[in-house]
CSV table of C-alpha atoms and ligand atoms in Angstrom, one decimal:
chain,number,residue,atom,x,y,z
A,1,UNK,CA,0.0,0.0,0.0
A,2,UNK,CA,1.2,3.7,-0.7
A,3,UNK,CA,1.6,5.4,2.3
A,4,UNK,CA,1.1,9.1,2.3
A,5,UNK,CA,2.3,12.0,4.8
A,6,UNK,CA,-0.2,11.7,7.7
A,7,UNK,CA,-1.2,15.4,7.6
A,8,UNK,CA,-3.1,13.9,4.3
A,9,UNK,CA,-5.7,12.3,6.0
A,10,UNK,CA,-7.6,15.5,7.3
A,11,UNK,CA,-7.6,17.4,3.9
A,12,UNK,CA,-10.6,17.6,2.5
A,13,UNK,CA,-10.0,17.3,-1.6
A,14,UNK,CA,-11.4,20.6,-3.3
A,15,UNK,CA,-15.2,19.8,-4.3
A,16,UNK,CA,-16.2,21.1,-7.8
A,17,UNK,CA,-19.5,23.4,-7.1
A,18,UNK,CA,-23.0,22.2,-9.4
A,19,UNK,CA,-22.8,24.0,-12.5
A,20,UNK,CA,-26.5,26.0,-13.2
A,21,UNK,CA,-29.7,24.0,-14.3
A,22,UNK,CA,-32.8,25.1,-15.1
A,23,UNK,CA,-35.5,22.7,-16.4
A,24,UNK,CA,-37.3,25.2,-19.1
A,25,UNK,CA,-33.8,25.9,-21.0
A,26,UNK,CA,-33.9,29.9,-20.1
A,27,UNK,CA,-30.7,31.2,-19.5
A,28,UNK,CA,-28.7,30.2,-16.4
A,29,UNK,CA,-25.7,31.6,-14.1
A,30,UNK,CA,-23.0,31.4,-12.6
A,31,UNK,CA,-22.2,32.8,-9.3
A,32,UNK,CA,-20.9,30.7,-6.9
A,33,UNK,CA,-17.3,31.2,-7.8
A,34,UNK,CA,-16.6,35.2,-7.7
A,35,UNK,CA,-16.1,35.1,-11.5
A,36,UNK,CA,-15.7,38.6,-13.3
A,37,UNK,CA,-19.1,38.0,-15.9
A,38,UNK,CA,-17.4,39.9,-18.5
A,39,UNK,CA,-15.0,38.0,-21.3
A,40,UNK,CA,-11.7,39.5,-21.4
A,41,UNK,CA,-11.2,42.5,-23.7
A,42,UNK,CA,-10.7,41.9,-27.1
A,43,UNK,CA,-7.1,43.5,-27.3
A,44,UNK,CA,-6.3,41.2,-24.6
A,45,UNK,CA,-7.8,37.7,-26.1
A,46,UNK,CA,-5.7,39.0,-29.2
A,47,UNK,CA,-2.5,39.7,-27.5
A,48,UNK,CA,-2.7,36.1,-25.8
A,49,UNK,CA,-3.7,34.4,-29.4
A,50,UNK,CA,-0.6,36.0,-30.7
A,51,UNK,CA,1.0,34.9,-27.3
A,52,UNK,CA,-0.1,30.7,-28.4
A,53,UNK,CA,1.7,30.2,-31.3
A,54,UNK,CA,4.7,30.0,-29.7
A,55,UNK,CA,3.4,27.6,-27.1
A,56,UNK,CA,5.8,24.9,-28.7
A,57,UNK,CA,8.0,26.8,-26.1
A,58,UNK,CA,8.3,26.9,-22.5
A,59,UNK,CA,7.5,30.2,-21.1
A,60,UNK,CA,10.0,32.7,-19.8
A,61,UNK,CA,10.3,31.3,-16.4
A,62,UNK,CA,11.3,35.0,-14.7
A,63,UNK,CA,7.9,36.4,-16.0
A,64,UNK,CA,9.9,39.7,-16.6
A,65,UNK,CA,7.8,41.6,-18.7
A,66,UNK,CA,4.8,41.1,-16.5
A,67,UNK,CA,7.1,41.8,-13.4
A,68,UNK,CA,8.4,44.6,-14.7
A,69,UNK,CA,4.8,45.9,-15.9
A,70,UNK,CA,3.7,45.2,-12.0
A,71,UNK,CA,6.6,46.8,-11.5
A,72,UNK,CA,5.9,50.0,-13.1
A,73,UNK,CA,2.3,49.8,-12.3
A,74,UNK,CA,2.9,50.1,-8.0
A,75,UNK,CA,6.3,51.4,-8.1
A,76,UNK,CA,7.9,48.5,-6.3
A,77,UNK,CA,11.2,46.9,-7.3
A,78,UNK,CA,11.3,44.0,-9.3
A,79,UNK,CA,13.0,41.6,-6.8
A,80,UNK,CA,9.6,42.5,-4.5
A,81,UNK,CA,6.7,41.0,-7.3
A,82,UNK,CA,6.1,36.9,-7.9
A,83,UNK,CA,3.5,35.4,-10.1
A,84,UNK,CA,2.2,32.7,-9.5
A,85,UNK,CA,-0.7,30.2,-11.1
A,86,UNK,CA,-3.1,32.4,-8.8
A,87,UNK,CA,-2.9,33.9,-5.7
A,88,UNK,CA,-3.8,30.7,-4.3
A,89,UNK,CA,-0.5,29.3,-5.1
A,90,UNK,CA,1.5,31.9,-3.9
A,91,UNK,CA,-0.3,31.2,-0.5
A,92,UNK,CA,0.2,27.8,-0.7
A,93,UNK,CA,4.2,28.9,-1.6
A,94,UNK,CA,3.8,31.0,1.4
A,95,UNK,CA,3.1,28.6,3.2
A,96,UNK,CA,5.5,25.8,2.3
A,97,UNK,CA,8.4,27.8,2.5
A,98,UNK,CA,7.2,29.1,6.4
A,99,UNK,CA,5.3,26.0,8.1
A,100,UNK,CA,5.6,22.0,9.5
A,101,UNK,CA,4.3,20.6,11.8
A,102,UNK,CA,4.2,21.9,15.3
A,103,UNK,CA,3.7,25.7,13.6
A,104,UNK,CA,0.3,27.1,14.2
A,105,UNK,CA,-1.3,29.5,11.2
A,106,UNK,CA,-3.6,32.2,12.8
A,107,UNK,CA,-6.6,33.7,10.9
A,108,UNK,CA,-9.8,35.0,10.8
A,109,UNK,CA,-13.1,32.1,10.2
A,110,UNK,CA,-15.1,32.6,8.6
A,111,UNK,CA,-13.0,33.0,5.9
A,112,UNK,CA,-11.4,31.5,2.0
A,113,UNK,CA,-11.9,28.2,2.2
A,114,UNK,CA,-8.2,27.3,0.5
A,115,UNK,CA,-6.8,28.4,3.8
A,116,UNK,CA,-7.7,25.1,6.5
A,117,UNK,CA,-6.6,23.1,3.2
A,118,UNK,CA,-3.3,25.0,2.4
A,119,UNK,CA,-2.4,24.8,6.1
A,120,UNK,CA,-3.3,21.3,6.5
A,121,UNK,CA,-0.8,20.0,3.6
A,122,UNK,CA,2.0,21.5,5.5
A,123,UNK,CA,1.3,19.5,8.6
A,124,UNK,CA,0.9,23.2,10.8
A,125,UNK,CA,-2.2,23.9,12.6
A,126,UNK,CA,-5.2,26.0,11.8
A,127,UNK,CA,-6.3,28.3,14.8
A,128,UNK,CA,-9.2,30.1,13.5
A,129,UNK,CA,-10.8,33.1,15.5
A,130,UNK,CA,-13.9,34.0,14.7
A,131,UNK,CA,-15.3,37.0,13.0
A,132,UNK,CA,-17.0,39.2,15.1
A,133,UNK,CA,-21.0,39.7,15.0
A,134,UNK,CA,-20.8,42.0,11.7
A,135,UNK,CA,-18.6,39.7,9.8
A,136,UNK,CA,-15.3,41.7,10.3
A,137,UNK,CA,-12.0,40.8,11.7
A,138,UNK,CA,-11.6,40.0,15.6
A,139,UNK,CA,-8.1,41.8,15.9
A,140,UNK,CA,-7.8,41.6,19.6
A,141,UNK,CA,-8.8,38.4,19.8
A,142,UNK,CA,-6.7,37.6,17.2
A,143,UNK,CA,-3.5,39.1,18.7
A,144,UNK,CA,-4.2,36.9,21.9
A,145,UNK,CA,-3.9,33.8,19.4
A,146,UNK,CA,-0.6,34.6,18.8
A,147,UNK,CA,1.7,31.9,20.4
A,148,UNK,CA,5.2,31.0,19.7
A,149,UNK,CA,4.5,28.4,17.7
A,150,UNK,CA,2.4,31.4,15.8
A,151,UNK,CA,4.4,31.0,12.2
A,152,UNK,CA,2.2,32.9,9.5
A,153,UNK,CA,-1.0,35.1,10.0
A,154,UNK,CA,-3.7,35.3,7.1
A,155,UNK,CA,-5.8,38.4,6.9
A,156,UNK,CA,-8.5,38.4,3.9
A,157,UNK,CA,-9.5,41.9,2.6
A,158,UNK,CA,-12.4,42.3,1.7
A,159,UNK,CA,-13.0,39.2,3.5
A,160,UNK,CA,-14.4,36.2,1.4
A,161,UNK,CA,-17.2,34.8,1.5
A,162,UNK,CA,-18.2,38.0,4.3
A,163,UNK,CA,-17.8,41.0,2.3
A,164,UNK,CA,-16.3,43.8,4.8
A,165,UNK,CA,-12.9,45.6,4.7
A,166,UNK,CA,-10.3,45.6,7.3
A,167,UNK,CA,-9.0,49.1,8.2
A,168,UNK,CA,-5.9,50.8,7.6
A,169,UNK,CA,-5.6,51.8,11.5
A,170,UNK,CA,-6.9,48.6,13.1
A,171,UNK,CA,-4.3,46.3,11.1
A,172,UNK,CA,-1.5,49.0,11.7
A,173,UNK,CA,-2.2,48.5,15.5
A,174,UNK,CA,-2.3,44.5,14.8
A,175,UNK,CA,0.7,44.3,13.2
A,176,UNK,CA,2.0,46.5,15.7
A,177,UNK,CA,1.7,43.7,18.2
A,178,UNK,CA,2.9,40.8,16.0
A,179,UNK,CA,6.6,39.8,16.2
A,180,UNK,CA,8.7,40.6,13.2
A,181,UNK,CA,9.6,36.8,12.6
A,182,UNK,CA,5.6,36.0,11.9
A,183,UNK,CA,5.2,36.2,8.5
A,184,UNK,CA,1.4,38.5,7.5
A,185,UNK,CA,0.0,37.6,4.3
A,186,UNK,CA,-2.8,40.3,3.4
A,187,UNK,CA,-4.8,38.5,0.9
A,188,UNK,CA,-6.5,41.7,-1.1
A,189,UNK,CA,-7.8,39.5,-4.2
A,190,UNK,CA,-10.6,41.6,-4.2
A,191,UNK,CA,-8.9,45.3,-4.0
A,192,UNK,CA,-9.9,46.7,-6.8
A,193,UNK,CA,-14.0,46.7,-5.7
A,194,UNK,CA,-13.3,48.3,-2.3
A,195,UNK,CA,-15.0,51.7,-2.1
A,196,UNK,CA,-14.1,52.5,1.2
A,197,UNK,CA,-11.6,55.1,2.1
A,198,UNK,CA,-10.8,53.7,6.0
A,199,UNK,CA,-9.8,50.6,4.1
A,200,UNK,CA,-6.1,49.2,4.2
A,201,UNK,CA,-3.7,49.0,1.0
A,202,UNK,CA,-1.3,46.3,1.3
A,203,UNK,CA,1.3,47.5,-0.8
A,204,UNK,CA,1.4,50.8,1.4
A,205,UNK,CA,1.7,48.6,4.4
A,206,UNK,CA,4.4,46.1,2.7
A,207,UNK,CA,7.0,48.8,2.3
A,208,UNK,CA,8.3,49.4,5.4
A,209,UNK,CA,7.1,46.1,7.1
A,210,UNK,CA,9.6,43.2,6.2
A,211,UNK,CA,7.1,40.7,7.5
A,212,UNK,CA,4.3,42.0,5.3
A,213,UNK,CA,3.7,40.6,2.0
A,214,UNK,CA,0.8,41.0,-0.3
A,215,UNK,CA,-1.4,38.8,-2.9
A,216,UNK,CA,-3.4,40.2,-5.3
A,217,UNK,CA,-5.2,38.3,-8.6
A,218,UNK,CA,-6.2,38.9,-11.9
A,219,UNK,CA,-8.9,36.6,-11.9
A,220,UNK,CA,-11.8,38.7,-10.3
A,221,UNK,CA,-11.2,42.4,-11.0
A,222,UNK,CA,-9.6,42.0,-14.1
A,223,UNK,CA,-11.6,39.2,-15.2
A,224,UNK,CA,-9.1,36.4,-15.8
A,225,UNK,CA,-9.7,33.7,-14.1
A,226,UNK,CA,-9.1,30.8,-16.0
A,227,UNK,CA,-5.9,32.3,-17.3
A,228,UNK,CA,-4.2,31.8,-13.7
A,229,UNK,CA,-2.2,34.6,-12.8
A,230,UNK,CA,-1.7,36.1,-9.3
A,231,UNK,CA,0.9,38.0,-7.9
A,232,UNK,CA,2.7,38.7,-4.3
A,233,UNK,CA,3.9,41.9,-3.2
A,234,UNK,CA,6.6,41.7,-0.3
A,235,UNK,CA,10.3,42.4,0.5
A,236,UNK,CA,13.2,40.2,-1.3
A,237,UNK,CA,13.6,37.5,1.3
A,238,UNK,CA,10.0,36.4,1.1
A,239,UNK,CA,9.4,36.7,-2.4
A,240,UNK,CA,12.7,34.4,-3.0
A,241,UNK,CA,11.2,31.8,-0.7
A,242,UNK,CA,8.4,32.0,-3.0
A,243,UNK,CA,10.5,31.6,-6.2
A,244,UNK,CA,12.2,28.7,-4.3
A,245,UNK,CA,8.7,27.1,-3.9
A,246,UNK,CA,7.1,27.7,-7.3
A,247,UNK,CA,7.0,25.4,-10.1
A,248,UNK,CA,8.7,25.8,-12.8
A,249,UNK,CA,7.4,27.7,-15.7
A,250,UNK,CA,3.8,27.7,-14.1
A,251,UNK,CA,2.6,30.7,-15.4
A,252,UNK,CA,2.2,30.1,-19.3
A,253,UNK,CA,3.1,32.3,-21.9
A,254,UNK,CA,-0.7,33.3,-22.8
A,255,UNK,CA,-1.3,34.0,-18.8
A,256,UNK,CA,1.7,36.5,-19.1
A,257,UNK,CA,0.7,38.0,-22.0
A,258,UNK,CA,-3.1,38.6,-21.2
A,259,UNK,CA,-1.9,40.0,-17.5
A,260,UNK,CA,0.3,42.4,-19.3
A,261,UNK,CA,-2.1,43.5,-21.9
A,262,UNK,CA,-4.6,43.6,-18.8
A,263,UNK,CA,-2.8,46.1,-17.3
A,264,UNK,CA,-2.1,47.9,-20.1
A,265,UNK,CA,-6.1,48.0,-20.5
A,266,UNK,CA,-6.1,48.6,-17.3
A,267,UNK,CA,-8.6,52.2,-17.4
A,268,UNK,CA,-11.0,50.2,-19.6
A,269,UNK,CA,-11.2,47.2,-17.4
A,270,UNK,CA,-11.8,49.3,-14.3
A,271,UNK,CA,-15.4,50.8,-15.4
A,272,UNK,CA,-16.0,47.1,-15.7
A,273,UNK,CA,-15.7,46.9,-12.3
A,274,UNK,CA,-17.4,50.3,-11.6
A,275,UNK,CA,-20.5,49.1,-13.3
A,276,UNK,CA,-20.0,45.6,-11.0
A,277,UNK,CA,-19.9,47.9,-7.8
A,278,UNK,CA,-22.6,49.6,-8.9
A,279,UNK,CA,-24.9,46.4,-8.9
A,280,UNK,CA,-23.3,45.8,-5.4
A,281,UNK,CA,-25.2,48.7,-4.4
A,282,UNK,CA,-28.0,47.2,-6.2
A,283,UNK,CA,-28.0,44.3,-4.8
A,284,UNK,CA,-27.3,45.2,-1.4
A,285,UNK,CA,-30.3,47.6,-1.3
A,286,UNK,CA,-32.8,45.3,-2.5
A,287,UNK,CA,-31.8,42.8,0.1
A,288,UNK,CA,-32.1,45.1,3.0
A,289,UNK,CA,-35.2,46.4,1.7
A,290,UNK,CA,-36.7,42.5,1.8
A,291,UNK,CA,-35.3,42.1,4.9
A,292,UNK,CA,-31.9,40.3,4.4
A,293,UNK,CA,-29.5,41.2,7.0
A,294,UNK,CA,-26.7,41.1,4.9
A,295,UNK,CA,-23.0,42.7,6.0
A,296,UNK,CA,-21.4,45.3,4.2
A,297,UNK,CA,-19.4,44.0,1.1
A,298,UNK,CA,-17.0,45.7,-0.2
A,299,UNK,CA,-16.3,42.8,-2.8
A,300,UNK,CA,-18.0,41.5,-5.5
A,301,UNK,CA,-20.0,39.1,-3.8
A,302,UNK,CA,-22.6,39.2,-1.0
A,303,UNK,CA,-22.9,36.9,2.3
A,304,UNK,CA,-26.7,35.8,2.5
A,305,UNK,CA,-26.6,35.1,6.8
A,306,UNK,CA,-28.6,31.9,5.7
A,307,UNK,CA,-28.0,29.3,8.6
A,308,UNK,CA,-30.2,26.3,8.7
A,309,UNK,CA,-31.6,27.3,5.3
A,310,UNK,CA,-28.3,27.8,3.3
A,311,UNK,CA,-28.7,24.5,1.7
A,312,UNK,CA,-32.5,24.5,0.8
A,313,UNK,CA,-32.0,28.3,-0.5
A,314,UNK,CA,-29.3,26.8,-2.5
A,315,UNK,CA,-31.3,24.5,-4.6
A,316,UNK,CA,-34.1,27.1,-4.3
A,317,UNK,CA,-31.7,29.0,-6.8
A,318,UNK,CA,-30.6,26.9,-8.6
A,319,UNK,CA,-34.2,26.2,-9.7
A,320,UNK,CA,-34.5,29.3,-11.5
A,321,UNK,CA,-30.8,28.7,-13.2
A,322,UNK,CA,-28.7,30.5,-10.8
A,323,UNK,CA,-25.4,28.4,-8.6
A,324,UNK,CA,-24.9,30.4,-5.9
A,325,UNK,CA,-22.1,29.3,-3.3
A,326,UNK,CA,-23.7,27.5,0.3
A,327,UNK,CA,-21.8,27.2,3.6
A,328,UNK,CA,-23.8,24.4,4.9
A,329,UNK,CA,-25.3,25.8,8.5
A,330,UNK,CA,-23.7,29.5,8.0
A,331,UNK,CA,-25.0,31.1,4.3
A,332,UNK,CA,-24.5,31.5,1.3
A,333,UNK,CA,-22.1,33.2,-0.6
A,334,UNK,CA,-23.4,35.3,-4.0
A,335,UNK,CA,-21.4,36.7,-6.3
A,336,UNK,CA,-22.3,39.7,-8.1
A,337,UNK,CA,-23.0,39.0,-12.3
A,338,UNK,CA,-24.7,40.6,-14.6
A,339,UNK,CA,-28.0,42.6,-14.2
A,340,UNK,CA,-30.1,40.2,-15.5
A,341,UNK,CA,-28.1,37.2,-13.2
A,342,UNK,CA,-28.8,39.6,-9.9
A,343,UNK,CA,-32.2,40.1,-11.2
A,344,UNK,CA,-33.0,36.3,-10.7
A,345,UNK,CA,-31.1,35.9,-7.8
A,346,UNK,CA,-33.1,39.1,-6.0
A,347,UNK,CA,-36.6,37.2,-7.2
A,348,UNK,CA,-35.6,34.2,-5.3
A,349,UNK,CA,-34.4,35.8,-2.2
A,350,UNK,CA,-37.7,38.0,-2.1
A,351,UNK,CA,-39.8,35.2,-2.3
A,352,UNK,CA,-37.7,33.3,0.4
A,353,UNK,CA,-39.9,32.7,3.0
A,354,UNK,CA,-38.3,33.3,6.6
B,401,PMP,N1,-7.9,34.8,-2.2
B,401,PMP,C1,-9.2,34.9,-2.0
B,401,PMP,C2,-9.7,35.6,-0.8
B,401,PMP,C3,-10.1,34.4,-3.0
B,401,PMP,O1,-11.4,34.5,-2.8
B,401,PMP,C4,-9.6,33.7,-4.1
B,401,PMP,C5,-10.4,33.1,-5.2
B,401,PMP,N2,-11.6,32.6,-4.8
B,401,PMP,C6,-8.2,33.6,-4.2
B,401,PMP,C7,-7.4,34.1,-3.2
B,401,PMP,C8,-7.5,32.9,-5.3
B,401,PMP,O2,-7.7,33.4,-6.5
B,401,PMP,P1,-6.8,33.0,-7.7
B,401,PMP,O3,-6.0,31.8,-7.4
B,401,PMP,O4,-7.7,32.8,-8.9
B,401,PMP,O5,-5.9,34.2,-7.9
C-alpha cells in the first residue's frame, strides 16, 4: 500500500461546485465562484492568441515583462513581485516555504476556504478566531492567538465569503503587536472593488514592514480567471522563498501575455468593475429592503446570513438557473453577475420565506 504523509488524512480534496440548471432551458448563471461576468477585452484575447503560437516553447520562467509591468504599475522593485498560477498558489508557496508541523497558522473564520486546506498539507495547525457579530475581523482576539508556535498570520480583505474591509488603523495597531519573525500575508484579491476610504492597502503597508507581504489576482477584477495569474507583493527575502517554492514555468506564456495587456487596458477594465460595484449597491439595497441582514461588502459578492436554510436556498436558486455558493449551516455566498443574473437571484431571495 502507498503510504502518504499523515497530515493527508484531514484534507478535504477541493469539491467542484453544481454547474447551473434550469428545467425550461432559459438562460442560467453562474455565481458561486466570484467570476468577473465579462469575457476578457478583445485587445487582450488578441495579445494572448498572438501569445499561443509559440506555445511549442516553455514560457520565460522569470515572467519579466509582466514583473516589470507590475513593477511600473505600483512602483515596487522587481526583486519584490512573484507570479504565480493564482494567488492561491502563492499562499500555498507561502506557506511551504514558512510552516511544519508543530507551527500554528492564525486567521480569521469565517474566511477563504483554500486556507484550513493549504495549512493542512503542510502538517501546521489551523487556529481560527472567529469574525466578530458584523462579519469583520476579531483583531484583539486575534493578537491573543498569537503563540510562539504562531508562524504565519492570514488576513482576507475584503474578507471572502463575508464582504467587509479591514481598516488601515486597526491592522497597523495589529501588526504592531505581531513579532517581526511572523510572517502576514494580506490577501487583497478583491482590491480593486473596495470603495471604502478607511480601508487598508497592502502595498502601502508592505513597504516598510519586512514581515508583510501582499497577494493580489487577476482573476476577479480584471476578469481572468481561468488564465491563472496572481501575484505577491513583499520584501526580497519572502518573495525568493516564494521563487524557491514555485513550479517551474507555471505561469504560461498566454497567462503573461493577457496579464500584461490587462494592465495595459487597465482604465478600460476598471469601469467594468465600476458598473459591478454599482450592482453591489444594487443588490445590497434590494436585500435590506426585503429584509436580508446582509453585511457590508466591499467585494464583489454578498454573504446571505442563511443558517439552517443555506442549503435549501441553495437549490431554491438553482431552480431558476442561478449556482450560488452554500456554507452548509452559515450562508451562502453570491457573487455579483450581470443585471439580468442579480435580477433572478433578488426574485428568489424575495420570495424566500423566513
Ligand atoms: N484569495 C481569495 C480571498 C479568494 O477568494 C480567491 C479566489 N476565490 C483567491 C485568493 C484565489 O484566486 P486566484 O487563485 O484565482 O488568484
Amino acid at each position: 500500500e502507498v503510504r502518504f504523509r499523515s497530515c493527508l488524512d484531514d484534507v478535504a480534496a477541493y469539491k467542484p461546485g453544481k454547474p447551473p440548471e434550469r428545467a425550461d432551458g432559459r438562460p442560467t448563471y453562474k455565481l458561486s465562484s466570484n467570476e468577473n461576468p465579462y469575457p476578457p477585452l478583445p485587445g487582450v484575447l488578441a495579445a494572448a492568441t498572438e501569445a499561443a503560437a509559440s506555445m511549442n516553447r516553455y514560457p520565460d520562467m522569470g515572467a519579466l515583462e509582466l514583473l516589470e509591468t507590475l513593477s511600473a504599475r505600483f512602483d515596487v522593485p522587481v526583486s519584490d513581485l512573484a507570479v504565480a498560477t493564482g494567488s492561491v498558489a502563492l499562499l500555498y508557496h507561502l506557506l511551504q516555504a514558512s510552516c511544519a508541523e508543530g507551527d500554528e497558522v492564525v486567521y480569521a473564520w469565517r474566511s477563504f476556504e483554500a486556507y484550513p486546506i493549504a495549512v493542512q498539507l503542510t502538517g501546521a495547525t489551523s487556529v481560527q478566531v472567529p469574525l466578530t457579530d458584523d462579519a469583520r475581523h476579531d483583531f484583539k482576539a486575534m493578537a491573543a492567538a498569537l503563540t510562539d508556535r504562531t508562524r504565519v498570520v492570514l488576513v482576507c480583505t475584503p474578507n471572502n465569503p463575508t464582504g467587509p474591509v479591514v481598516h488601515r488603523d486597526e491592522l497597523v495597531s495589529f501588526l504592531d503587536a505581531v513579532p517581526r519573525n511572523v510572517l502576514v500575508v494580506i490577501d487583497e484579491a478583491y482590491r480593486e472593488f473596495v470603495r471604502e476610504p478607511a480601508t487598508v492597502d497592502g502595498v502601502e503597508l508592505y513597504r516598510d514592514r519586512p514581515n508583510v507581504v501582499v497577494l493580489r489576482t487577476f482573476s476577479k477584477a480584471y476578469g481572468l480567471a481561468g488564465f491563472r495569474v496572481g501575484y505577491a507583493v513583499g520584501h526580497a527575502p519572502v518573495i525568493t522563498a516564494i521563487r524557491k517554492c514555485a513550479l517551474p514555468f507555471g505561469v504560461s506564456e498566454i497567462a503573461q501575455t493577457a496579464a500584461v495587456a490587462s494592465l495595459k487596458a487597465e482604465a478600460e477594465l476598471l469601469e467594468r468593475v465600476e458598473a459591478l460595484v454599482a450592482e453591489r449597491t444594487r443588490v445590497v439595497g434590494e436585500l435590506r429592503a426585503a429584509g436580508w441582514d446582509v453585511p457590508e461588502t466591499h467585494a464583489n459578492f454578498v454573504w446571505m446570513p442563511l443558517g439552517d436554510d443555506t442549503v435549501a436556498f441553495a437549490e431554491a436558486a438553482q431552480a431558476e438557473g442561478v449556482s450560488i455558493r452554500p456554507f452548509p449551516g452559515d450562508g451562502a455566498r453570491v457573487t455579483i453577475g450581470e443585471p439580468e443574473a442579480n435580477d433572478l437571484f433578488l426574485g428568489v431571495a424575495r420570495s424566500w420565506r423566513r
